[in-house]
PDB file of C-alpha atoms in Angstrom:
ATOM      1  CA  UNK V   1     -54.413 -31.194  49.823  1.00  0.00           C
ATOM      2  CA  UNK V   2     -52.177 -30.625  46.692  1.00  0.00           C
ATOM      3  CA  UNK V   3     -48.937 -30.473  48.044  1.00  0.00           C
ATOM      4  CA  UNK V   4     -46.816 -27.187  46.125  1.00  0.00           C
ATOM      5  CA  UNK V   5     -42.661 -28.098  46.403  1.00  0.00           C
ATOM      6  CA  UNK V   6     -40.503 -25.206  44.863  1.00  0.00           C
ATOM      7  CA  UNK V   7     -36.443 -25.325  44.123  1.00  0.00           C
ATOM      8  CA  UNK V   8     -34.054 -22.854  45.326  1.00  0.00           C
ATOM      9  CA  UNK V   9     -31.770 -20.415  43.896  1.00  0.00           C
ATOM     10  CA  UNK V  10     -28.004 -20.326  43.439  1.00  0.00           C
ATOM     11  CA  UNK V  11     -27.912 -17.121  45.297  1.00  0.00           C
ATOM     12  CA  UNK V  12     -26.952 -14.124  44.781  1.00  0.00           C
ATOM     13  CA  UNK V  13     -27.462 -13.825  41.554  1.00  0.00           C
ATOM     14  CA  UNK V  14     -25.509 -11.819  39.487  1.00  0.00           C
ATOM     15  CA  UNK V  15     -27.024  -8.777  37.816  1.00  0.00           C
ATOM     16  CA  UNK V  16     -28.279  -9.074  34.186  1.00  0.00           C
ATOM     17  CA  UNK V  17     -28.458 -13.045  34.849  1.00  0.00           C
ATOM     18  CA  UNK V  18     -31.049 -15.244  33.765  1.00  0.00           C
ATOM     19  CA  UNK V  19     -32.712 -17.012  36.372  1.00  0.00           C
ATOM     20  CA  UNK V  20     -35.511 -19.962  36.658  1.00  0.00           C
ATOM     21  CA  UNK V  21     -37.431 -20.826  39.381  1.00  0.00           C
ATOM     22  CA  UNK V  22     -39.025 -24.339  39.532  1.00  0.00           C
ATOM     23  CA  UNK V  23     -42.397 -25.411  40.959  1.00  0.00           C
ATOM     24  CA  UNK V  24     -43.608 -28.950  41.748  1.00  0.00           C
ATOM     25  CA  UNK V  25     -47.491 -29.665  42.327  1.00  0.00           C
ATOM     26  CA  UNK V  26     -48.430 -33.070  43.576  1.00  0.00           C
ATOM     27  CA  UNK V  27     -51.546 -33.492  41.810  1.00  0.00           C
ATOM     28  CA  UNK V  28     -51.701 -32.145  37.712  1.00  0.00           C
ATOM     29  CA  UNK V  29     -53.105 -28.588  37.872  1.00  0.00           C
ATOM     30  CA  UNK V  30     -54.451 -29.120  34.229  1.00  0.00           C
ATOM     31  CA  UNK V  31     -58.411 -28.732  34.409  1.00  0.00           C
ATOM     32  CA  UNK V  32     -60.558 -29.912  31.701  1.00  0.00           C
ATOM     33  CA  UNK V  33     -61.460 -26.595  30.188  1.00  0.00           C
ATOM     34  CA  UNK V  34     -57.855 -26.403  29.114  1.00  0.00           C
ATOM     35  CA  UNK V  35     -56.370 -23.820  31.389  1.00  0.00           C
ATOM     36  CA  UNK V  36     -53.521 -24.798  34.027  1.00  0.00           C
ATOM     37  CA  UNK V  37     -54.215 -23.235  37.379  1.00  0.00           C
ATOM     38  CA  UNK V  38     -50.951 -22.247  38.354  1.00  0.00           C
ATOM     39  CA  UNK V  39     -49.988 -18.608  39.769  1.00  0.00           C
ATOM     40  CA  UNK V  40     -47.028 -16.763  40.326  1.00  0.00           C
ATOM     41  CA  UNK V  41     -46.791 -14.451  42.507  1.00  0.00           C
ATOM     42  CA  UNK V  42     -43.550 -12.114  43.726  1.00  0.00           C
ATOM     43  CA  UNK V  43     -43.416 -10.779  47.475  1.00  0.00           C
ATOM     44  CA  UNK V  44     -40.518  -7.643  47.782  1.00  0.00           C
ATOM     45  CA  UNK V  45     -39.366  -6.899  51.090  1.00  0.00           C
ATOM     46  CA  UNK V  46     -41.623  -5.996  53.338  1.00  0.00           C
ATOM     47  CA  UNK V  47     -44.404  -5.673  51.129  1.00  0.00           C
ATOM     48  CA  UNK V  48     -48.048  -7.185  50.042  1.00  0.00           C
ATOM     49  CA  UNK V  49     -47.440 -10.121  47.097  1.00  0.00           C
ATOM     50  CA  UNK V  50     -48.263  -9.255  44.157  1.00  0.00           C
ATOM     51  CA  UNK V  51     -49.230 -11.468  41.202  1.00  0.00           C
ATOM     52  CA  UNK V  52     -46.444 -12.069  38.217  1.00  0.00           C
ATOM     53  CA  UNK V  53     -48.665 -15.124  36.794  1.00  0.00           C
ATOM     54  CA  UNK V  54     -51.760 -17.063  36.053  1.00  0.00           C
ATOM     55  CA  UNK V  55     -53.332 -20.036  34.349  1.00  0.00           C
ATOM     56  CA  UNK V  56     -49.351 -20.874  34.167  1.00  0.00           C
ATOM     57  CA  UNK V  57     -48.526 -18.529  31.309  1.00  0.00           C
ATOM     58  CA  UNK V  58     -49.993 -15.877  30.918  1.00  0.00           C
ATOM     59  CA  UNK V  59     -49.195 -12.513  32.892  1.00  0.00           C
ATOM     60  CA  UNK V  60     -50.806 -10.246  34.647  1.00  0.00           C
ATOM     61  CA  UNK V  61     -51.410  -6.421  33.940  1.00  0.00           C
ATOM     62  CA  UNK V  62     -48.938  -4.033  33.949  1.00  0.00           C
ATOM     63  CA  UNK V  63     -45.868  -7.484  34.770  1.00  0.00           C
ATOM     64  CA  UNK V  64     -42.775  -6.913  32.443  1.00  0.00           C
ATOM     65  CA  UNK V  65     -42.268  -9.216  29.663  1.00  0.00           C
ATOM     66  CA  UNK V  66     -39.088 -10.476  31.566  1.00  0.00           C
ATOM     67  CA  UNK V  67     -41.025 -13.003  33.572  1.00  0.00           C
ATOM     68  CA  UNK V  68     -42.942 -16.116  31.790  1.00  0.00           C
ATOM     69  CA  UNK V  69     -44.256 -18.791  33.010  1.00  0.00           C
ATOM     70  CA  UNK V  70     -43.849 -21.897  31.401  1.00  0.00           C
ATOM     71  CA  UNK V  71     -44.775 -26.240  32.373  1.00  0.00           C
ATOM     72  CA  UNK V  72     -46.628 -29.024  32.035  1.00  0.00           C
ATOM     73  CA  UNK V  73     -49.444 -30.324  34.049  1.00  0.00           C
ATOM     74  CA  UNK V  74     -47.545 -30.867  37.474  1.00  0.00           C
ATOM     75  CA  UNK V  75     -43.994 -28.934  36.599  1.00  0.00           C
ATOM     76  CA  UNK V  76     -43.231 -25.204  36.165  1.00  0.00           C
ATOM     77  CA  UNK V  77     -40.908 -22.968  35.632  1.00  0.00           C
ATOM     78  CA  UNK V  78     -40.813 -19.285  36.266  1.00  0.00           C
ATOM     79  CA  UNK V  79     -37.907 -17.737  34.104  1.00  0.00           C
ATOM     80  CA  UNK V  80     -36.765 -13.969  35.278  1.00  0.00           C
ATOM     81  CA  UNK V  81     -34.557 -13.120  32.009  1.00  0.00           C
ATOM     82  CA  UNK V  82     -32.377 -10.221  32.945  1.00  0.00           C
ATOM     83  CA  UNK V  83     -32.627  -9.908  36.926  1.00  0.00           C
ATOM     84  CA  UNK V  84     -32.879  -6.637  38.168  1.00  0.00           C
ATOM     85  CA  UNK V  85     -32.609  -4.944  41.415  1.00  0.00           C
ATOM     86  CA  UNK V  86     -36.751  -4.655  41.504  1.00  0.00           C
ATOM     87  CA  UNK V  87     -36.713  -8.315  41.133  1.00  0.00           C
ATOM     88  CA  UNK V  88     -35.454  -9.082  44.615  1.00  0.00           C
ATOM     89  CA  UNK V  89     -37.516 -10.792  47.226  1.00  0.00           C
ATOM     90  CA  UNK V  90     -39.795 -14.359  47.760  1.00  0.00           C
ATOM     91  CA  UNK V  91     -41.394 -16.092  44.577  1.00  0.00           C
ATOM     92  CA  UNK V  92     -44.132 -18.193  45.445  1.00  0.00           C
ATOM     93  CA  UNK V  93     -46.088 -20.646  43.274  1.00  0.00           C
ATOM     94  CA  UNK V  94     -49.843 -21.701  43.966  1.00  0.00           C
ATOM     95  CA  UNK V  95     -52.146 -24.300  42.990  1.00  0.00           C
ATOM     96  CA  UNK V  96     -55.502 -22.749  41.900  1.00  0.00           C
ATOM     97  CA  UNK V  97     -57.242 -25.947  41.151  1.00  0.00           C
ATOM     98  CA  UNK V  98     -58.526 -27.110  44.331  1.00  0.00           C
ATOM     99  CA  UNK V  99     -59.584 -25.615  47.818  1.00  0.00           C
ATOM    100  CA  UNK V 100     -57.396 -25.393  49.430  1.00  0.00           C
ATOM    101  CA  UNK V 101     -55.081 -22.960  47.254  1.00  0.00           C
ATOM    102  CA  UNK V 102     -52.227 -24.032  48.429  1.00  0.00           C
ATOM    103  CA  UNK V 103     -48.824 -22.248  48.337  1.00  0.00           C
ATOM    104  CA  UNK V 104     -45.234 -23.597  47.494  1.00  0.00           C
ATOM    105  CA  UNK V 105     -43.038 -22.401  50.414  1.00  0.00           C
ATOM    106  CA  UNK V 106     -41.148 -19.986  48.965  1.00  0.00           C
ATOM    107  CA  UNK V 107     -37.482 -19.437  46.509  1.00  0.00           C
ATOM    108  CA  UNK V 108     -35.604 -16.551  47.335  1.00  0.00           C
ATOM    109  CA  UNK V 109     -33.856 -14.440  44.836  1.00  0.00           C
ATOM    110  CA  UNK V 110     -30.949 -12.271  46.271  1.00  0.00           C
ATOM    111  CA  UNK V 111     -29.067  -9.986  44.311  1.00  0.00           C
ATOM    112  CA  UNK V 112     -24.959  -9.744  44.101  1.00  0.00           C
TER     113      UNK V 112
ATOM    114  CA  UNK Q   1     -57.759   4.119  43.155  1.00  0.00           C
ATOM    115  CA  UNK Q   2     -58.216   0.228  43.290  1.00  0.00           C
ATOM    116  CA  UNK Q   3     -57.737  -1.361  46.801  1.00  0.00           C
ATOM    117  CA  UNK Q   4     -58.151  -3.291  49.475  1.00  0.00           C
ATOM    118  CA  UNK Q   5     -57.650  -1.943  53.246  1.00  0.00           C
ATOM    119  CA  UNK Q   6     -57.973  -4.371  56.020  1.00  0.00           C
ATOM    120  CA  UNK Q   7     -58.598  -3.265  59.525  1.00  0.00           C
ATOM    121  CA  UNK Q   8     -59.262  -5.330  63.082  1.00  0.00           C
ATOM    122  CA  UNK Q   9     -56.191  -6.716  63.873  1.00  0.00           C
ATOM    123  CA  UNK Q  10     -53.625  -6.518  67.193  1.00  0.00           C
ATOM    124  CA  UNK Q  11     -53.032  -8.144  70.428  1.00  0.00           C
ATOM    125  CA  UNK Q  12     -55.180 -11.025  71.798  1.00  0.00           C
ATOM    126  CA  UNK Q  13     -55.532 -13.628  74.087  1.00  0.00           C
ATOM    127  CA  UNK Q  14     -55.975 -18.115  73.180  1.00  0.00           C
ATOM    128  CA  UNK Q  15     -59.351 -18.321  72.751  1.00  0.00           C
ATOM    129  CA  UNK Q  16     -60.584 -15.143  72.353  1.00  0.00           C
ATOM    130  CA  UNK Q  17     -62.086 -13.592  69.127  1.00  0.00           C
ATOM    131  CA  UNK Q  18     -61.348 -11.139  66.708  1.00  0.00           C
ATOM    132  CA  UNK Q  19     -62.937  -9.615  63.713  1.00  0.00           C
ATOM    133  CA  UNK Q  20     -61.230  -8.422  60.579  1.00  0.00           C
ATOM    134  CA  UNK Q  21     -62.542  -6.731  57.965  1.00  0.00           C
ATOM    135  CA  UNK Q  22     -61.609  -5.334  54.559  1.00  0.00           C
ATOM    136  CA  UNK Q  23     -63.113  -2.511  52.409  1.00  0.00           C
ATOM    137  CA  UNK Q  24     -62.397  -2.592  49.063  1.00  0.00           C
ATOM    138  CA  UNK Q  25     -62.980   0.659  46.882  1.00  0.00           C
ATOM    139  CA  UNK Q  26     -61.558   1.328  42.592  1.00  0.00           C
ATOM    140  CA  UNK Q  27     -63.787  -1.619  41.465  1.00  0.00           C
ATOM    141  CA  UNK Q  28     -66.506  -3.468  41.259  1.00  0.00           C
ATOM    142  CA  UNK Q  29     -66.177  -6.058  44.543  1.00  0.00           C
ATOM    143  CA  UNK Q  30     -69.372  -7.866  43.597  1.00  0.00           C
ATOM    144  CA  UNK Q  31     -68.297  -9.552  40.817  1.00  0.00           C
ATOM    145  CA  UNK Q  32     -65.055 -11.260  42.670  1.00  0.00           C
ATOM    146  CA  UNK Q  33     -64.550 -14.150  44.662  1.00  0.00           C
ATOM    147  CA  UNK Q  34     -62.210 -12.801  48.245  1.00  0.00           C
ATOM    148  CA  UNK Q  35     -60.055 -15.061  49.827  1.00  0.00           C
ATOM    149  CA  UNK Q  36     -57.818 -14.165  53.232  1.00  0.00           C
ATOM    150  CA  UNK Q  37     -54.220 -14.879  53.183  1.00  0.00           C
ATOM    151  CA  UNK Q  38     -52.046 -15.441  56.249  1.00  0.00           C
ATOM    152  CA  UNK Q  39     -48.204 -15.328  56.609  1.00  0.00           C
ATOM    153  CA  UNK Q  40     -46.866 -15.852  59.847  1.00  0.00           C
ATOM    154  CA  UNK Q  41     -43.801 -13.887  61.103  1.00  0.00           C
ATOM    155  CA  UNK Q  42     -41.028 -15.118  58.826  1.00  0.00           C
ATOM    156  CA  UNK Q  43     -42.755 -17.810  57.101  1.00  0.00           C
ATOM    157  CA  UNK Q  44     -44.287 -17.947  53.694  1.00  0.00           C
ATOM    158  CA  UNK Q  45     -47.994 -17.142  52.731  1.00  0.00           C
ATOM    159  CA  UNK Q  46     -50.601 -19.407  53.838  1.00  0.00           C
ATOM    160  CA  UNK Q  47     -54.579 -19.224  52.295  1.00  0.00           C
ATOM    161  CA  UNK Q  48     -56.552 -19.350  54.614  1.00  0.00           C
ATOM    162  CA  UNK Q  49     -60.520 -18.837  53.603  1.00  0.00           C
ATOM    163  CA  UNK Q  50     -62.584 -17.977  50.060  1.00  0.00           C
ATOM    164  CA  UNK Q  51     -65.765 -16.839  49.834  1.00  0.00           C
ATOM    165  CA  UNK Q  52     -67.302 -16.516  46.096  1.00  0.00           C
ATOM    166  CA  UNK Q  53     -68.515 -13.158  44.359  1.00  0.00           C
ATOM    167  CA  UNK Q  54     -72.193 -13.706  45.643  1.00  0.00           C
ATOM    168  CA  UNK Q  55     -71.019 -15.813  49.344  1.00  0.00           C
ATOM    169  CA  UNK Q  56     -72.955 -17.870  48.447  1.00  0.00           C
ATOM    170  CA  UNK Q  57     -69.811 -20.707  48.723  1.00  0.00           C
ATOM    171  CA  UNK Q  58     -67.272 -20.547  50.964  1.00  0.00           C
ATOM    172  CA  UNK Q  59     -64.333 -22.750  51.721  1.00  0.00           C
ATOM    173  CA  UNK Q  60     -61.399 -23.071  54.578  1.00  0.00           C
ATOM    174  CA  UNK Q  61     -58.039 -24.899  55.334  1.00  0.00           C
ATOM    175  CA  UNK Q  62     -58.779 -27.320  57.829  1.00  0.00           C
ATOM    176  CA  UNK Q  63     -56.982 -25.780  61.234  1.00  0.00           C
ATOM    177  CA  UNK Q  64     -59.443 -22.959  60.731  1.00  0.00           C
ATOM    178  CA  UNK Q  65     -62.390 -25.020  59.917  1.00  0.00           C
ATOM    179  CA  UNK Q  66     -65.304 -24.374  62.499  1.00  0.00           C
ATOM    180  CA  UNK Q  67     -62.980 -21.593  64.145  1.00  0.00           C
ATOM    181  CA  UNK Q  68     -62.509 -18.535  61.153  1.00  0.00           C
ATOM    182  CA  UNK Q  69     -65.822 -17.699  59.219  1.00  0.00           C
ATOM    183  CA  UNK Q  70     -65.318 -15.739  56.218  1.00  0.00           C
ATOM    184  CA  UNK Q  71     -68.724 -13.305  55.091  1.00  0.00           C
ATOM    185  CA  UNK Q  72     -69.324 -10.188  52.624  1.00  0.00           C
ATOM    186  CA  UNK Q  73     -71.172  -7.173  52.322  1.00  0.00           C
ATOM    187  CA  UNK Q  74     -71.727  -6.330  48.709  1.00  0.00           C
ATOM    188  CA  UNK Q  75     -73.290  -3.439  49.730  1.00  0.00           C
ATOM    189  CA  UNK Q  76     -70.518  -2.536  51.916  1.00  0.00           C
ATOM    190  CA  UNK Q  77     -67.835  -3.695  49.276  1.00  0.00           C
ATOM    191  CA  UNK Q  78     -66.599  -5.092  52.240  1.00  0.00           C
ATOM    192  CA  UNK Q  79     -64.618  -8.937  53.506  1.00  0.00           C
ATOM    193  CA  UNK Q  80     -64.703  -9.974  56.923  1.00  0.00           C
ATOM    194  CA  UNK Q  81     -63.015 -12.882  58.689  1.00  0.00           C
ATOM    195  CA  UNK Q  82     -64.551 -13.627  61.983  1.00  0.00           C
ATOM    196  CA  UNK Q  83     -62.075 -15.842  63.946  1.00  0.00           C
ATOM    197  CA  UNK Q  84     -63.370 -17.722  67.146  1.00  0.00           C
ATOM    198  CA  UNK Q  85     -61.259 -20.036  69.337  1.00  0.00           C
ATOM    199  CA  UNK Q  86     -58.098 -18.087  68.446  1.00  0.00           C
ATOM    200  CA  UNK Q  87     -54.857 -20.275  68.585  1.00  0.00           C
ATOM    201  CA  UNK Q  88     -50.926 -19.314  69.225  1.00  0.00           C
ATOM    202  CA  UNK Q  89     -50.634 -20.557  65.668  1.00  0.00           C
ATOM    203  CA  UNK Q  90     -53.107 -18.077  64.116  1.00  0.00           C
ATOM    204  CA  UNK Q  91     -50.649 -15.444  64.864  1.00  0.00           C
ATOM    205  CA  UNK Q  92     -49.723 -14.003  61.395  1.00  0.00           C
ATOM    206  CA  UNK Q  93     -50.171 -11.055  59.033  1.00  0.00           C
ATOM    207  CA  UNK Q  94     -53.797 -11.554  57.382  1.00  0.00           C
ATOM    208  CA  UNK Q  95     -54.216 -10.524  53.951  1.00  0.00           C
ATOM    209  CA  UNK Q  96     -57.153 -10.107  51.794  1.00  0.00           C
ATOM    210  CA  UNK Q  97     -57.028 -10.417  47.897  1.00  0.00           C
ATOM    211  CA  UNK Q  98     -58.722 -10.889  44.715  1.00  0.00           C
ATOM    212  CA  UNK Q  99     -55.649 -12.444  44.192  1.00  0.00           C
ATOM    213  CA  UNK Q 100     -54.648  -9.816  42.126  1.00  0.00           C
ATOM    214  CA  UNK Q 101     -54.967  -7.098  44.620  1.00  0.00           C
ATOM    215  CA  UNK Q 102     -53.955  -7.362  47.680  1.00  0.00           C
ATOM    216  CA  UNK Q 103     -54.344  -5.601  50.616  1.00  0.00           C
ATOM    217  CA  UNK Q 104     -51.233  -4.563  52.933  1.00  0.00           C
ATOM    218  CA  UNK Q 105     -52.303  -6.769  55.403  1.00  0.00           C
ATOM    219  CA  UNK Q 106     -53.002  -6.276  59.637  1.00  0.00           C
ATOM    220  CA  UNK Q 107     -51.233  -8.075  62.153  1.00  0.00           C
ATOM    221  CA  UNK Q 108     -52.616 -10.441  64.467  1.00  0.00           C
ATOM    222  CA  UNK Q 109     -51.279 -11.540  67.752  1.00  0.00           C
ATOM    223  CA  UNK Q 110     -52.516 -14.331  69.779  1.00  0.00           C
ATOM    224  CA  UNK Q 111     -50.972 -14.346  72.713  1.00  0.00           C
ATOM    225  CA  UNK Q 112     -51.560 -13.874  76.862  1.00  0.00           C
TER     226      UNK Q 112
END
């Protein structure tokens, strides 16, 4: 299985900060059709995930243009420019390349 | 409105069964691939099960292999997960998603 290894935050994070979350895959998630299959996704408190990013860069209806998603074939980097209150919760990366789509474990963003 | 409602869930003892199901309603479900999403209590998410837009492929992480069986009724518009053999470690919150809809997810409890 491809193996998903996120970084943590410097938490809390101060209000109107820029913040970047990093993402580690194991195996490159670049397929030969040219896309990178690597999702974001953002889980609030006590509520369903919900998906920030796909195919590494590009985001998903109705996300705000303060979260892109940027990398290479095995590193990423989810940038939050601007953290907001909204923005507080679990960040999770996932492969999409392979069965099984497997999840980084998590990054935390807390507020100050 | 676009969503995803799973149903099924609670209490139940190691090695019992239990069948979950979600209806979907707002979109087409034929023409997406379904996957089921765990996260046990405090941990992060965990895939557990795909099944493509037609079922006619389906895959599973291995612990569940043999155990869960994922199925669609196009008709229906509706997932299931049947899950045989039920574990301590199956207890969790099961999602369903297109990935970009999710549903809010039902609790499962395997326990005597």
């Amino acid at each position: 299985d491809i193996v998903m290894t996120q970084g943590a935050l410097p938490n809390p994070v101060p209000s109107g900060e820029s913040v970047s979350i990093t993402c580690r895959s194991s195996k490159s998630l670049l397929y030969s059709d040219g896309k990178t299959y690597l999702n974001w996704y953002l889980q609030r408190p006590g509520q369903s995930p919900q998906l920030l990013i796909y195919w590494m860069s590009t985001r998903a209806s109705g996300v705000s243009d303060r979260f892109s998603g940027s990398g290479s074939g095995t590193d990423f980097t989810l940038k939050i420019s601007g953290v907001e209150a909204e923005d507080v919760g679990v960040y999770y990366c996932q492969q999409g390349l392979e069965f099984p789509n497997t999840f980084g474990a998590g990054t935390k963003l807390e507020l100050k | 409105e676009v969503q995803l409602v799973e149903s099924g869930g609670g209490l139940v003892q190691p090695g019992r069964s239990m069948k979950l199901s979600c209806a979907a309603s707002g979109f087409t479900f034929s023409n997406y691939g379904m996957a089921w999403v765990r996260q046990a209590p405090k941990k992060g998410l965990e895939w557990v099960a795909y099944i493509s837009y037609d079922g006619g492929s389906t895959y599973y992480r291995d612990p569940v292999k043999g155990r869960f069986t994922i199925s669609r009724d196009n008709a229906k518009s509706t997932l299931y997960l049947q899950m045989d053999s039920l574990r301590s470690e199956d207890t969790a919150t099961y999602y369903c998603t297109t990935l970009n809809l999710w549903g809010q997810g039902v609790m499962v409890t395997v326990s005597s």
